[in-house]
XYZ file of C-alpha atoms in Angstrom:
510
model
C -13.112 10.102 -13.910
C -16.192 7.572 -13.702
C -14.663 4.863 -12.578
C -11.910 3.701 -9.845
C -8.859 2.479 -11.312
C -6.011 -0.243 -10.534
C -2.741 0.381 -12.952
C -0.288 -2.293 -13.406
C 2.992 -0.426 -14.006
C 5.797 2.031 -13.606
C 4.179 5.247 -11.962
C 5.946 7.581 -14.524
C 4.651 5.838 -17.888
C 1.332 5.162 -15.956
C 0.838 8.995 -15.287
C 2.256 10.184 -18.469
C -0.334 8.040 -20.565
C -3.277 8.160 -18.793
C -3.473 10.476 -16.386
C -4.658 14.179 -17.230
C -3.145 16.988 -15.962
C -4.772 19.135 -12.939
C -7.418 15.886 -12.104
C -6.795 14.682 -9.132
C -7.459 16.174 -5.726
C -4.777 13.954 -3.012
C -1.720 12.599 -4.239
C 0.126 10.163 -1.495
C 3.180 8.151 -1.809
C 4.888 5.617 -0.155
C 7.849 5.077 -2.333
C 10.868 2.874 -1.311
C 13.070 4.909 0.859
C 16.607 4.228 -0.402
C 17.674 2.467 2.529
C 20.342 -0.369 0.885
C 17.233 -3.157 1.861
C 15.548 -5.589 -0.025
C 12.232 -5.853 1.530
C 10.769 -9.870 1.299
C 7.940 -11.906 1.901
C 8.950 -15.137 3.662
C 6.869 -18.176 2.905
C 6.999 -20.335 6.345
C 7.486 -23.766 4.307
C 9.567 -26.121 5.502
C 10.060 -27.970 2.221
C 11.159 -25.278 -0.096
C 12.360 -22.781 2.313
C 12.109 -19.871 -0.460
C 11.065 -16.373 -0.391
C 9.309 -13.736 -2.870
C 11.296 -10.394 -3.272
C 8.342 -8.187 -3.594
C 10.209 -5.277 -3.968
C 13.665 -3.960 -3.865
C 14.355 -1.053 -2.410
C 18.159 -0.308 -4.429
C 18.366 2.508 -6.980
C 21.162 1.664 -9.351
C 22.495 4.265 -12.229
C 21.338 2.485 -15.028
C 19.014 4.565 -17.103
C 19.708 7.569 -14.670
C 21.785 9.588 -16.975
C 19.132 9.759 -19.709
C 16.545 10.442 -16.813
C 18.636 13.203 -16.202
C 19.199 14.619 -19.378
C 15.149 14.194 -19.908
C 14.921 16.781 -16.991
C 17.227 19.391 -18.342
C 15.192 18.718 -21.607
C 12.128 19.996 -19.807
C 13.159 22.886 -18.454
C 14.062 22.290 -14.983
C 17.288 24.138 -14.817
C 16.609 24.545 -10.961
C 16.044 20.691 -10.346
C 18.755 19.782 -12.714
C 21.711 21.817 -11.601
C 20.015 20.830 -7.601
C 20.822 16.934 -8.978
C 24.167 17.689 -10.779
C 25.057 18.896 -7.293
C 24.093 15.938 -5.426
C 26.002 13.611 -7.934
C 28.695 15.085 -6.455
C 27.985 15.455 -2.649
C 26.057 12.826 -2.162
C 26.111 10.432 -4.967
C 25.164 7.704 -2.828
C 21.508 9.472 -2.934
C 22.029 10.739 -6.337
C 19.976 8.398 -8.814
C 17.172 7.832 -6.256
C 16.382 11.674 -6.343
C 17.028 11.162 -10.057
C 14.223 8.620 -10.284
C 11.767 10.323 -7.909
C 12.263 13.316 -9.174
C 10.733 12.551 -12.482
C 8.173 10.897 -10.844
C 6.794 13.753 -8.682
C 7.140 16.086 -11.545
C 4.362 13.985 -13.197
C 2.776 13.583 -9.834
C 2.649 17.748 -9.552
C 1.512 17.838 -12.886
C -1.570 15.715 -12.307
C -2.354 17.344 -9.107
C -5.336 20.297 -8.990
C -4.353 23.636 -8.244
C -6.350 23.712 -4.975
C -4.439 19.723 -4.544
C -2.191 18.264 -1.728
C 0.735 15.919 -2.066
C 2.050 13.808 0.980
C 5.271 11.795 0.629
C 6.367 9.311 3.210
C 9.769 8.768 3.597
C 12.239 8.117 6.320
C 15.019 10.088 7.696
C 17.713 8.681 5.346
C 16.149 10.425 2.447
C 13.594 12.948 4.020
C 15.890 16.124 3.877
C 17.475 15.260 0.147
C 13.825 14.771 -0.976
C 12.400 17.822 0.368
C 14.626 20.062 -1.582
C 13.528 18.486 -4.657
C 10.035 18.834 -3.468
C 10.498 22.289 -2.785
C 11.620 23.231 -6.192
C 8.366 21.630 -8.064
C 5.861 22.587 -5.602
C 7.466 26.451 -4.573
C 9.131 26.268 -0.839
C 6.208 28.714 -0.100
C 3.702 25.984 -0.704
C 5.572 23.459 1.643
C 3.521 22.858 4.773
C 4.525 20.377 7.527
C 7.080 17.763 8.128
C 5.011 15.389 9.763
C 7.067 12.897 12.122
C 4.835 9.554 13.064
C 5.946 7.584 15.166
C 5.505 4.463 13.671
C 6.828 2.123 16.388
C 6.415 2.555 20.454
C 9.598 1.090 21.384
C 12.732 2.514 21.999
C 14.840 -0.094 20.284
C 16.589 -3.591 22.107
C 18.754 -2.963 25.606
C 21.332 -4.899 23.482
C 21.832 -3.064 20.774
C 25.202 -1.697 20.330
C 24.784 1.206 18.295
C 26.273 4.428 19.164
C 23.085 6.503 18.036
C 19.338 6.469 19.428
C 17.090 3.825 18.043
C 15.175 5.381 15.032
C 11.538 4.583 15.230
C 10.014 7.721 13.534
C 9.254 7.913 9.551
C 8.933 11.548 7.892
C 5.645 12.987 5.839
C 6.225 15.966 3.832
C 2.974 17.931 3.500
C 2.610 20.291 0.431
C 0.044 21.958 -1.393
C -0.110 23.351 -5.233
C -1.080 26.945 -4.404
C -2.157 28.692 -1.387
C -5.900 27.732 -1.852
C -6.115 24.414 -0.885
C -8.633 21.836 1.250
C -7.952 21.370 4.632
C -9.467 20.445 7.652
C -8.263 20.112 11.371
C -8.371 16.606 13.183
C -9.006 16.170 16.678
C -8.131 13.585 18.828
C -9.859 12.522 22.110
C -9.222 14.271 25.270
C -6.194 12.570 28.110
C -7.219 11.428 30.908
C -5.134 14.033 32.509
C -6.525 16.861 30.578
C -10.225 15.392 31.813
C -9.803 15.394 35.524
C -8.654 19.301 35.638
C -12.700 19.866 34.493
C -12.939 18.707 37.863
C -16.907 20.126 38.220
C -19.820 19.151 36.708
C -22.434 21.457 35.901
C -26.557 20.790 36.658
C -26.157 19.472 32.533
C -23.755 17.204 33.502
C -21.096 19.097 31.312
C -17.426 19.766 32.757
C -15.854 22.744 33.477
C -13.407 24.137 35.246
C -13.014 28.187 36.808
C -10.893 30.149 34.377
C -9.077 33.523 35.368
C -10.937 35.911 32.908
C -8.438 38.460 31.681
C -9.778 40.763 29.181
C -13.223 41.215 29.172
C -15.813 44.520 29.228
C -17.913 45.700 32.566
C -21.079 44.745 29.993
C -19.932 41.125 29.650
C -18.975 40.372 32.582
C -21.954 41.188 34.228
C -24.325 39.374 31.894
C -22.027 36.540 32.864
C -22.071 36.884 36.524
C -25.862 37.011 35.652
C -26.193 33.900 34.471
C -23.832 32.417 37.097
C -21.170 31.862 34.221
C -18.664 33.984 35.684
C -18.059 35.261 39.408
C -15.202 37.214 41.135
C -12.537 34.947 43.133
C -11.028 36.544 46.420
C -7.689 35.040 46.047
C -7.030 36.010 42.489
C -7.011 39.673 41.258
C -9.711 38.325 37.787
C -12.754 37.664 38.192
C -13.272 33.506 36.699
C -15.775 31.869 34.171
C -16.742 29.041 33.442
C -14.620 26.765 31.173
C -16.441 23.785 29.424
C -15.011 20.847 28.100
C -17.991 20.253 25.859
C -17.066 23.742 24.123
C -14.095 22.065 22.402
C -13.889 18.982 19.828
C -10.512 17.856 21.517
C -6.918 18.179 21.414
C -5.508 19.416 17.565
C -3.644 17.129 15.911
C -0.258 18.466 15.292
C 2.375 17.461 13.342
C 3.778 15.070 15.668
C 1.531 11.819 15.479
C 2.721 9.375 17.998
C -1.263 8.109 18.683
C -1.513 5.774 15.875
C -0.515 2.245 16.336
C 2.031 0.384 14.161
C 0.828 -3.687 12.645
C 2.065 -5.592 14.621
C 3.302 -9.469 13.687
C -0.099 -10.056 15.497
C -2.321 -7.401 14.352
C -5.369 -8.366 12.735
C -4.581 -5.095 10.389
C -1.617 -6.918 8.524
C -1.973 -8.066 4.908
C 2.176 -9.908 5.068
C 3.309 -7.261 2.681
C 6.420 -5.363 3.369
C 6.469 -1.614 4.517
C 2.364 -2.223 5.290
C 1.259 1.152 6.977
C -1.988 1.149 9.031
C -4.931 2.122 7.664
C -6.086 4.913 10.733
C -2.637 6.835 9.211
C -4.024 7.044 5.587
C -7.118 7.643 6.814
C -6.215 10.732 8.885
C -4.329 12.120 5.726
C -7.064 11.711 3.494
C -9.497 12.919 6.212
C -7.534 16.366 6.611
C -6.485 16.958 2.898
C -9.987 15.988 0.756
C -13.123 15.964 0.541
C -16.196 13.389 -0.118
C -16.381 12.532 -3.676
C -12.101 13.655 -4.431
C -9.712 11.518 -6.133
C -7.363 10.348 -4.262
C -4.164 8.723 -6.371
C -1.309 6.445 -5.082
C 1.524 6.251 -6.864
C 3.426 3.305 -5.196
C -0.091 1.533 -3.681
C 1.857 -1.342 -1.908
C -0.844 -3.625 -0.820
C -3.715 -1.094 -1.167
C -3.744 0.794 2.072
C -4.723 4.101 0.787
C -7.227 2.797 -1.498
C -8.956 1.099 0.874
C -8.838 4.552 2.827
C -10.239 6.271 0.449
C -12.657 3.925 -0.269
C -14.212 3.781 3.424
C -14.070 7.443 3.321
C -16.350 7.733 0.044
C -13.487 8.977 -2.388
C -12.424 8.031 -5.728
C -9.439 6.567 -6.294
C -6.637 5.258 -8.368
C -3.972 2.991 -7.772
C -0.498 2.205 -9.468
C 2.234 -0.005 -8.921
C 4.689 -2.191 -10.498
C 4.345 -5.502 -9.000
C 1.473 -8.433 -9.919
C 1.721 -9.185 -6.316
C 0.208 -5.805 -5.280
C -2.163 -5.912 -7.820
C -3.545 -9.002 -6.776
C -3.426 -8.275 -3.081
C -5.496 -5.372 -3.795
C -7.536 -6.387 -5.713
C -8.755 -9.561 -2.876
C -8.315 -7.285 -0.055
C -10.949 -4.807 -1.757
C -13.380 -7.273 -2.447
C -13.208 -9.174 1.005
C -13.795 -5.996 2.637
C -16.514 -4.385 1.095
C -18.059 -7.393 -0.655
C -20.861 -5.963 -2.776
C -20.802 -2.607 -1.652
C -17.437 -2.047 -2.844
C -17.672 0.579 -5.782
C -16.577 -0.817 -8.975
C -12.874 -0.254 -9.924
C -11.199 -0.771 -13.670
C -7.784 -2.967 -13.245
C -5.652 -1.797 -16.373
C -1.473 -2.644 -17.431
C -2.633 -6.526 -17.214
C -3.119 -8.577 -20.424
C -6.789 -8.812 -21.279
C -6.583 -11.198 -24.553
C -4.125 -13.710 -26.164
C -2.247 -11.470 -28.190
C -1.546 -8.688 -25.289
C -0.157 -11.965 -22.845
C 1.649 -13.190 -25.988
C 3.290 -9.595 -26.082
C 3.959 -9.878 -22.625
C 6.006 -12.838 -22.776
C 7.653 -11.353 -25.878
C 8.914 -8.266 -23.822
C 9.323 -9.627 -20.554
C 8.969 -13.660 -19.588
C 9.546 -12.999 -15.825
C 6.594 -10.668 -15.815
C 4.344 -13.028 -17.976
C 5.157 -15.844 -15.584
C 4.543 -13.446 -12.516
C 1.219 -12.217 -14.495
C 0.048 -15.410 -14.892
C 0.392 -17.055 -11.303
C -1.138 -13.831 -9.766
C -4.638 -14.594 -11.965
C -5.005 -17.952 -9.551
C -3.692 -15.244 -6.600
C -0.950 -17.884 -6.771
C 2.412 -16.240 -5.814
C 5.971 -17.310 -8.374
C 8.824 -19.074 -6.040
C 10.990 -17.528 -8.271
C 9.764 -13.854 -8.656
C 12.130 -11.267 -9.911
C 14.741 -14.207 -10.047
C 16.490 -14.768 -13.473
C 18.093 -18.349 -14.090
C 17.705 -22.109 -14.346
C 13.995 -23.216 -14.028
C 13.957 -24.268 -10.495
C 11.046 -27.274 -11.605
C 8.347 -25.167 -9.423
C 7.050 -21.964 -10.284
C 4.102 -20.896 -7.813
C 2.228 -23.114 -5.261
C -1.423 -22.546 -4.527
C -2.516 -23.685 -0.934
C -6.558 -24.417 -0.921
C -9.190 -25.592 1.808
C -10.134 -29.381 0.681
C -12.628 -30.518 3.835
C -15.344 -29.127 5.671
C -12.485 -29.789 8.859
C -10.439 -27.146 7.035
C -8.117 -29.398 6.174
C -5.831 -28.022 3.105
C -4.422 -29.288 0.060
C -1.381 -27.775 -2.156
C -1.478 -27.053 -5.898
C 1.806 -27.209 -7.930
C 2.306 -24.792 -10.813
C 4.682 -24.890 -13.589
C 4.319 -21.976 -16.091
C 5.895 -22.700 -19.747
C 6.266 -19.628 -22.271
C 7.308 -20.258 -25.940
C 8.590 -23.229 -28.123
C 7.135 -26.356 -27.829
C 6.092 -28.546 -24.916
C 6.855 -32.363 -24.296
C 5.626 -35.058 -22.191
C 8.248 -34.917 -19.959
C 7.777 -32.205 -18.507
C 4.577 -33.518 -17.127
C 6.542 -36.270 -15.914
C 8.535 -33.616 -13.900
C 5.680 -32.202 -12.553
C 4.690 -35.103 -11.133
C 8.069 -35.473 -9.607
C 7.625 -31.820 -7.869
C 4.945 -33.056 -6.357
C 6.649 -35.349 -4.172
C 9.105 -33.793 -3.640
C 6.999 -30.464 -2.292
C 4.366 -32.450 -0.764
C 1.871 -31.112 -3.159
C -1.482 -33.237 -3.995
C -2.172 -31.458 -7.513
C -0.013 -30.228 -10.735
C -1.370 -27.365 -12.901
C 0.702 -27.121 -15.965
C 0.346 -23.289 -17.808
C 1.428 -23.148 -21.244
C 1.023 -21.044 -24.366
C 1.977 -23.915 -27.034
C -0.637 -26.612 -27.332
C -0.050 -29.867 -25.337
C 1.172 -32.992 -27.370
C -0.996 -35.997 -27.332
C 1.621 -37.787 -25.130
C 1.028 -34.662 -22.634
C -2.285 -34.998 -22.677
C -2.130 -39.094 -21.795
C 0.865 -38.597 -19.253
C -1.729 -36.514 -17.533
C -4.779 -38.255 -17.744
C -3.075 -41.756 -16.336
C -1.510 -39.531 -13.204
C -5.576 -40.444 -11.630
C -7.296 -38.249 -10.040
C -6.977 -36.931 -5.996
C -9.903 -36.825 -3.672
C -10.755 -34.637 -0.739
C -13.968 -33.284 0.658
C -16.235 -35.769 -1.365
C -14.512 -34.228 -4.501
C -12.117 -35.777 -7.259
C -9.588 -33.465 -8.668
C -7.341 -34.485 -11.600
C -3.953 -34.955 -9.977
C -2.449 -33.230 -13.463
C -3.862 -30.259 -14.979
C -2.979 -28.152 -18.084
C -4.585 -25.291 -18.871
C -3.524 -22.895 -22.989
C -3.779 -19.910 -22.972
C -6.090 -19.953 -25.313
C -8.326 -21.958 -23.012
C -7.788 -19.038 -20.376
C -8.719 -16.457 -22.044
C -11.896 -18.631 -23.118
C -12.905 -18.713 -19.794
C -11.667 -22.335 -18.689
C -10.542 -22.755 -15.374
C -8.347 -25.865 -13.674
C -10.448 -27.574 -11.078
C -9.601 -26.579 -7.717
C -10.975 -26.275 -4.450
C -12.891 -23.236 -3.863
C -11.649 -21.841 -1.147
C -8.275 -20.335 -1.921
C -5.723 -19.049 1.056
C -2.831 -18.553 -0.498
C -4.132 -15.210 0.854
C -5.982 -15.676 3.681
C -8.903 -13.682 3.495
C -10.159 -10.297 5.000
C -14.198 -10.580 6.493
C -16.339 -7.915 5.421
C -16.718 -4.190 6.628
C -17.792 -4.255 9.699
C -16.599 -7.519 11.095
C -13.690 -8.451 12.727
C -10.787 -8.601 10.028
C -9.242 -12.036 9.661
C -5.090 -11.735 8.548
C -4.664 -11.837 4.485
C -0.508 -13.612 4.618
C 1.380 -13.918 1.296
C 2.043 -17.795 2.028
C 3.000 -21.351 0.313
């Protein structure tokens, strides 16, 4: 691998075609937990009140059977009579494990032999999972259930529920074989665990006097020697010294309650659903790899674990299914290590005019998502399949030197032709969302009636700049390089600062 990589895509078809077996060094995953949820980004806008499904978390049974039969096929007899089982004691959980199962099959099969594989789940699932984890990695290569404690609270004095708030998430810990990387963290000592070094040496080092139970007549005289040891009256052993500076800290165990959840006001969170903080990924990667290892996400979210591996001088590579998390990545990467960040390949996104033409061809929701996500512009109507709802992604941009903003309409249009018309109903959603510009994407050429529509809308100043009020931008123009004119400064995502510096809030908003 020579080169840090971003896929665009289902994890299983992203492993199977370009991943080679026994290459990578850290496998983690973050996969949705089967909880019933849909997890959404809210857009705090008055006027269109919408939201952005970014992912949702629902395993159905279509396609399950044939994912099934697939894993028979391969010779799994163990995992598929374990999932035959489960269809019928729990077939509530039963095409989830179907779907991850596959998926961490390919996911062992791309892991080293001396590799690690962490997946984060919650309680709902943690126990199904870990039999099917057990199976493909060997139970004698399972080793810890890590419980984090992702939130401090102990739920609302209200609640009603008959149970005890949950506020824990679950991190099974496996290795490929018994020869495997691993080193020990160590946290900083309690305050508590500081004041029973009570004495302080001519160094300045702590210590405490130790009972010294099993020790020879030779050592312990060299140590009363050197005033390290001495015999104590009221206690039957003699006592050493005990120094706190002898010790890195406390172990980490595998109950980690000492890293902090984002907050709604940490400067940590990105706006993206199911965000984990970056101290937890780091600790993982810290513990299971080494400078210079690859480190692969399967279900990268928003990027945590690359950016983890990236302060931590690994390689890394990053799938996921959604434009959004592409596009978040790819910003937050950049804003935080500006031109030190190491260079990274983004592949699964359309690179020409015949692979965005295909894309429309095999899936127009994706296209349109695709498409938006290139301006880091977000769809109002991602994942949702009906009548065109007139908008299709609004960009929000910094017009003034008094950081004043202005809002960009877009309207995305696929195949068949175009009229002038709908220009004149882009001008409409402008009004109607209180947006100053129109950019109008489209694959068919504009009419010459298009063209005039949009050059009599005028133009719209701000900051000592005119912008065309209507813009409309081919594809073919696109991929040539041609760009609508915008402001600048775009915070649709609001932007991380660099490495180093105090990190600013990146929100998914309209």
């Amino acid at each position: 691998m020579t080169m840090n990589s971003l896929y665009l895509g289902d994890c299983l078809y992203v492993l199977r075609d370009n991943i080679p077996d026994k290459s990578v060094d850290l496998v983690y995953i973050d996969p949705p937990f089967n909880s019933k949820r849909d997890y959404n980004i809210f857009f705090d806008d008055k006027e269109i009140q919408t939201q952005r499904i970014a992912f949702e978390d629902t395993w159905s049974l279509k396609n399950i059977q044939d994912s099934l039969t697939e894993l028979h096929t391969l010779q799994t007899d163990n995992l598929y009579f374990l999932l035959l089982t489960y269809q019928k004691v729990a077939p509530h959980a039963f095409p989830y494990l179907t779907m991850m199962a596959l998926r961490i099959l390919e996911l062992h099969r791309v892991l080293k032999d001396t590799g690690s594989f962490y997946l984060h789940c919650d309680p709902t699932m943690s126990h199904y999972l870990k039999t099917v984890c057990d199976i493909i990695f060997g139970e004698e290569n399972f080793r810890n259930d890590i419980v984090w404690e992702r939130t401090f609270g102990s739920g609302s004095s209200k609640s009603i529920a008959k149970k005890f708030p949950v506020n824990t998430d679950n991190l099974l810990f496996y290795s490929k074989s018994n020869v495997y990387s691993f080193h020990h963290e160590f946290k900083a000592y309690e305050e508590a665990t500081i004041k029973r070094y009570d004495k302080i040496d001519e160094n300045g080092k702590r210590y405490k006097w130790e009972n010294l139970k099993t020790y020879s007549k030779e050592t312990l005289t060299e140590l009363i020697q050197k005033g390290e040891a001495k015999f104590n009256p009221k206690s039957k052993y003699p006592v050493y010294k005990s120094y706190l500076d002898e010790s890195k800290g406390t172990i980490i165990s595998n109950l980690w309650y000492d890293l902090k959840f984002i907050g709604t006001k940490s400067p940590e969170r990105l706006g993206y659903p199911t965000q984990k903080p970056k101290a937890l990924l780091e600790r993982i990667i810290k513990a299971s790899s080494n400078e210079g290892d690859i480190v692969l996400d399967g279900f990268c979210g928003c990027g945590t674990a690359l950016d983890a591996a990236e302060s931590l001088n690994r390689k890394w590579i990053g799938i996921d299914i959604s434009p959004i998390a592409i596009s978040l990545i790819k910003r937050r990467l950049k804003d935080t290590y500006g031109k030190q960040l190491s260079k990274f390949e983004i592949r699964g996104v359309p690179t020409d005019e015949a692979s965005a033409k295909k894309l429309w061809e095999e899936n127009p929701f994706a296209f349109q998502d695709w498409w938006l996500t290139e301006f880091e512009v977000f769809s109002t109507t991602y994942g949702t399949k009906g009548a065109d709802k007139g908008v299709d992604g609004i960009g929000q941009y910094i017009a003034d030197h008094q950081g004043n903003t202005l809002r960009a309409a877009f309207q995305v249009k696929g195949g068949g032709k175009v009229k002038s018309s709908e220009i004149d109903s882009l001008l409409g959603i402008l009004e109607k969302h209180k947006c100053q510009l129109g950019v109008f994407l489209t694959i068919a050429e504009p009419t010459k009636p298009m063209m005039e529509t949009a050059t009599a809308s005028g133009f719209f100043e701000a900051g000592g700049f005119q912008y065309p009020r209507i813009q409309i931008l081919t594809l073919e123009e696109f991929f040539a390089g041609k760009r609508p004119k915008l402001p600048t400064e775009n915070v649709t995502f609001k932007s991380a600062q660099l490495k180093g510096k105090k990190v600013q809030q990146i929100s998914l908003e309209l």
